[in-house]
């Protein structure tokens, strides 16, 4: 997987843009982020404007290392220290009580803040050069598919971004796992790149997991991560029949063909064969959705993977992509 190391001059320039209150798109191991100086309320406000995201939706503050955690949060429980030590840098976000350094603009008015250390050399170089925290949501328009390449960011946000740091294709491909560590027992608010099994192995006890149908925290609406095409989920063995039925009804159907059906011919507009490895599926997921949109599909027929390991995060994103959409 391409992990381009940005030139030092690009990193310096991007850090300068952050200092001047501008927005920088930065690569992380999960997806690209749309970054601003976390301590600059005006710059943070611009993120919401460029994304078209309601200002009540909290953002993640990216920091350069676990040793900086106490600059941004208060009351760090032992479980949070353990998880930070074990999984940072990496696709894990911890929700903790915010310190006064974090403006309420970045937390959507909440007294908690989400923090993570991204595992990407370009993101870490930027954080080191900038010297502060970078608050960054995924660099997509609100509710849509997250970008996993610099080209996705440019296509989606264009002039809205002051500087795009190209760090190649994102290796994980789905967002970080968000764990709320403010309560007695940590709970997963969003499944992601660090698996529930890995978290539980380190903590030594089971975690609560989210139900996709409930809006648990601001910023997690039923319809999210959605391509333009409508997404329909069926059992894996029904994907081909459902796709052909919809195509016959006049839809331009895109198919997420499960790995077990690779050799089955499908009469549909466009077909993506799902990789057999769940890591490759996660890495490719958002690109597949974008590709089927680009090919002009108006309906995507897919099935859910087994909901363990990274499959839990993939299933969560597909359910939300298939969720009811706001009526225009
Ligand atoms: O992998 C990722 O997490 C990417 C990369 C760029 O780091 N970022 C990302 O950010 O996915 P975003 O804004 O698209 O999703 C962050 C989510 C919010 O939608 C919200 O649900 C949750 O994090 N969140 C943030 N702060 C929170 C808080 N204080 N309490 C509960 N949830 C919070
Ligand atoms: Mg997002």
XYZ file of C-alpha atoms in Angstrom, residues 1-317:
317
model
C 0.000 0.000 0.000
C 1.335 3.406 -0.979
C 2.436 5.419 2.023
C 3.829 8.540 0.452
C 6.050 10.511 2.763
C 5.307 14.197 2.208
C 8.188 16.584 1.587
C 9.426 18.578 4.560
C 8.505 21.796 2.736
C 4.906 20.580 2.382
C 4.705 19.751 6.084
C 6.067 23.198 6.993
C 3.648 24.892 4.633
C 0.692 22.921 6.021
C 1.724 23.773 9.600
C 1.845 27.438 8.578
C -1.674 27.193 7.142
C -2.898 25.770 10.469
C -1.176 28.577 12.411
C -2.814 31.158 10.147
C -6.274 29.729 10.865
C -6.594 27.768 7.621
C -7.789 24.243 6.872
C -5.482 21.359 5.927
C -6.617 17.989 4.620
C -4.337 15.390 6.171
C -3.893 11.666 5.597
C -4.371 9.276 8.495
C -4.282 5.475 8.566
C -8.117 5.394 8.647
C -9.477 8.110 6.337
C -8.417 11.650 5.352
C -9.246 14.362 7.872
C -10.129 18.028 7.423
C -7.888 19.662 10.009
C -7.788 22.972 11.858
C -5.963 24.337 14.892
C -8.037 22.849 17.727
C -7.535 26.011 19.806
C -8.758 28.441 17.145
C -12.570 28.668 17.374
C -12.869 30.569 14.069
C -10.869 27.924 12.198
C -12.909 25.170 13.857
C -16.106 26.939 12.793
C -14.877 26.891 9.186
C -14.642 23.085 9.302
C -18.370 22.878 9.969
C -19.088 25.370 7.210
C -16.961 23.560 4.601
C -18.380 20.147 5.527
C -21.946 21.393 5.765
C -22.038 19.751 9.187
C -24.266 20.969 12.045
C -22.121 22.750 14.683
C -23.514 20.528 17.453
C -21.557 17.535 16.095
C -18.345 16.988 18.081
C -14.925 16.625 16.441
C -11.850 14.515 17.217
C -8.683 16.271 18.441
C -5.569 14.659 16.931
C -2.425 14.800 19.046
C 1.169 13.733 18.397
C 1.550 11.242 21.242
C -0.030 9.707 24.340
C 2.332 11.802 26.481
C 0.357 14.897 25.396
C -2.996 13.488 26.511
C -3.100 15.378 29.803
C -2.801 18.718 27.982
C -6.253 18.155 26.480
C -8.264 16.134 28.988
C -8.890 15.727 32.709
C -9.637 12.745 34.943
C -7.969 10.045 32.844
C -9.020 6.650 34.234
C -6.611 3.704 34.298
C -8.483 1.955 31.479
C -7.926 4.958 29.205
C -4.190 5.020 29.979
C -3.963 1.331 29.225
C -5.782 1.649 25.899
C -3.756 4.717 24.870
C -0.494 2.972 25.716
C -1.447 -0.163 23.840
C -3.174 1.242 20.735
C -1.637 4.677 20.033
C -0.612 5.624 17.477
C -3.542 3.822 15.900
C -7.210 3.819 14.894
C -8.597 4.289 18.412
C -10.333 7.448 19.685
C -10.907 7.973 23.401
C -13.716 10.149 24.746
C -12.692 11.837 28.014
C -13.523 14.957 30.025
C -12.200 17.993 28.157
C -9.651 20.326 29.689
C -10.174 24.071 29.297
C -7.676 24.075 26.468
C -10.330 22.526 24.217
C -12.855 25.116 23.010
C -16.531 24.166 23.117
C -16.674 24.822 19.351
C -14.637 21.628 18.867
C -16.815 19.477 21.141
C -20.198 20.661 19.922
C -20.757 22.153 23.360
C -20.015 18.909 25.241
C -17.885 18.715 28.384
C -16.151 15.664 26.902
C -13.680 15.529 24.043
C -12.631 12.807 21.611
C -8.829 12.414 21.238
C -6.591 10.215 19.141
C -3.021 9.755 17.895
C -3.108 8.824 14.192
C -0.732 6.160 12.889
C 0.468 7.873 9.737
C 3.937 9.364 9.236
C 2.582 12.431 7.416
C -0.048 13.176 10.063
C 2.510 12.736 12.842
C 5.029 14.950 11.029
C 2.375 17.650 10.664
C 1.374 17.406 14.336
C 5.035 17.627 15.389
C 5.743 20.623 13.123
C 2.552 22.421 14.179
C 3.085 21.735 17.857
C -0.582 21.779 18.916
C -3.732 19.703 18.542
C -5.480 19.376 15.206
C -9.198 18.912 15.269
C -10.342 16.979 12.230
C -13.478 15.212 11.084
C -13.365 13.021 8.000
C -12.772 15.263 4.970
C -16.104 14.662 3.248
C -19.356 16.587 2.941
C -21.670 15.874 5.866
C -23.339 12.469 5.722
C -21.361 11.229 2.724
C -18.679 8.673 2.068
C -15.340 9.339 3.801
C -12.273 9.947 1.585
C -9.445 7.407 1.527
C -7.269 9.151 -1.088
C -6.144 12.753 -1.596
C -8.034 12.762 -4.911
C -11.283 11.935 -3.091
C -10.706 14.994 -0.875
C -10.000 17.295 -3.807
C -13.034 16.016 -5.702
C -15.321 16.465 -2.717
C -14.137 19.645 -0.992
C -12.205 21.442 -3.756
C -11.615 25.097 -2.902
C -12.909 24.652 0.644
C -9.506 23.296 1.735
C -6.453 25.560 1.891
C -3.877 22.760 1.616
C -4.101 19.043 0.833
C -1.299 16.857 2.183
C -1.089 13.727 0.038
C -0.127 10.667 2.075
C -1.239 7.991 -0.373
C -4.105 5.540 0.121
C -5.365 5.042 3.680
C -4.377 1.605 4.947
C -7.265 0.862 7.297
C -10.012 2.450 5.210
C -12.714 2.818 7.889
C -12.691 5.357 10.711
C -11.238 4.892 14.173
C -13.018 2.965 16.906
C -14.497 5.453 19.385
C -14.466 4.334 23.016
C -16.184 6.326 25.752
C -14.009 6.055 28.850
C -15.902 8.571 30.967
C -18.163 5.958 32.613
C -17.565 2.995 34.913
C -17.178 0.523 32.047
C -15.741 1.723 28.715
C -18.173 1.382 25.832
C -17.770 1.456 22.073
C -19.603 4.409 20.506
C -18.468 3.583 16.971
C -16.799 0.358 15.833
C -13.710 0.959 13.700
C -10.114 0.091 12.951
C -9.294 -1.389 16.366
C -11.484 -4.420 16.907
C -13.686 -5.016 19.897
C -11.856 -8.319 20.416
C -8.490 -6.499 20.646
C -9.883 -3.958 23.117
C -11.421 -6.642 25.307
C -8.222 -8.688 25.258
C -6.298 -5.709 26.661
C -8.948 -4.660 29.191
C -9.872 -8.190 30.236
C -13.642 -7.635 30.243
C -16.480 -7.240 27.717
C -17.523 -3.854 26.313
C -20.922 -2.545 25.376
C -21.328 -2.239 21.600
C -23.558 0.118 19.641
C -26.831 -0.721 18.014
C -26.835 0.711 14.497
C -30.456 1.776 14.673
C -30.033 4.154 17.623
C -28.568 7.614 17.479
C -26.217 7.397 20.451
C -24.187 10.551 20.218
C -24.478 13.741 18.228
C -22.987 13.212 14.817
C -24.118 9.633 14.356
C -27.315 9.786 12.351
C -28.975 6.717 10.868
C -27.994 7.853 7.368
C -24.251 8.430 7.155
C -21.349 7.239 5.036
C -23.845 7.284 2.166
C -23.119 7.233 -1.557
C -25.561 8.941 -3.961
C -27.010 5.569 -4.951
C -29.520 4.035 -2.584
C -28.088 1.024 -0.715
C -30.135 -2.142 -0.165
C -28.909 -4.918 2.139
C -29.936 -8.548 1.634
C -28.649 -11.976 2.669
C -25.425 -12.914 0.794
C -27.137 -15.719 -1.160
C -29.848 -13.301 -2.337
C -27.544 -10.558 -3.662
C -27.457 -11.802 -7.271
C -31.221 -12.412 -7.552
C -32.093 -9.078 -5.931
C -29.640 -7.193 -8.150
C -31.050 -8.773 -11.333
C -34.634 -8.126 -10.235
C -33.920 -4.423 -9.622
C -32.000 -4.124 -12.893
C -34.991 -5.593 -14.748
C -37.213 -3.021 -13.058
C -35.106 -0.315 -14.730
C -32.551 0.535 -12.031
C -28.865 0.978 -12.786
C -27.727 -1.568 -10.247
C -24.295 -1.788 -8.657
C -23.520 -5.054 -6.913
C -21.282 -5.813 -3.944
C -20.692 -9.445 -4.883
C -19.785 -11.543 -1.808
C -16.493 -13.463 -2.150
C -18.258 -16.841 -2.278
C -20.039 -15.780 -5.484
C -17.029 -14.501 -7.430
C -17.621 -16.622 -10.521
C -21.366 -16.075 -10.762
C -22.275 -13.894 -13.761
C -24.617 -11.043 -12.776
C -26.856 -9.052 -15.108
C -26.336 -5.645 -13.532
C -24.877 -2.247 -14.424
C -21.649 -2.610 -12.422
C -20.154 -5.267 -10.185
C -17.564 -4.996 -7.411
C -16.220 -8.301 -6.141
C -15.731 -8.059 -2.395
C -12.229 -9.125 -1.301
C -12.042 -12.309 0.735
C -9.896 -10.661 3.411
C -11.833 -8.424 5.764
C -8.887 -5.992 6.025
C -8.880 -5.569 2.241
C -12.655 -5.113 2.293
C -12.375 -2.338 4.924
C -9.568 -0.686 2.962
C -11.609 -0.741 -0.245
C -15.124 -0.102 1.115
C -15.462 3.662 0.580
C -13.650 3.500 -2.758
C -16.109 0.815 -3.949
C -19.087 2.991 -2.999
C -17.570 5.986 -4.799
C -16.779 3.847 -7.857
C -20.363 2.626 -8.194
C -21.628 6.216 -7.887
C -19.205 7.267 -10.601
C -20.417 4.507 -12.883
C -23.907 5.969 -12.632
C -25.558 3.375 -10.387
C -28.738 4.508 -8.624
C -29.046 1.378 -6.486
C -26.397 -0.709 -4.741
C -27.221 -4.235 -3.599
C -24.943 -5.553 -0.848
C -24.879 -7.932 2.104
C -23.330 -7.637 5.546
C -20.065 -9.399 6.427
C -19.805 -11.510 9.565
C -19.895 -9.024 12.444
C -16.638 -9.812 14.155
C -13.241 -8.136 13.958
C -13.184 -5.441 11.273
C -16.441 -6.925 9.937
C -18.252 -5.102 12.763
C -17.101 -1.701 11.465
C -17.896 -2.599 7.839
C -21.405 -3.760 8.800
C -21.947 -0.569 10.829
C -21.007 1.631 7.827
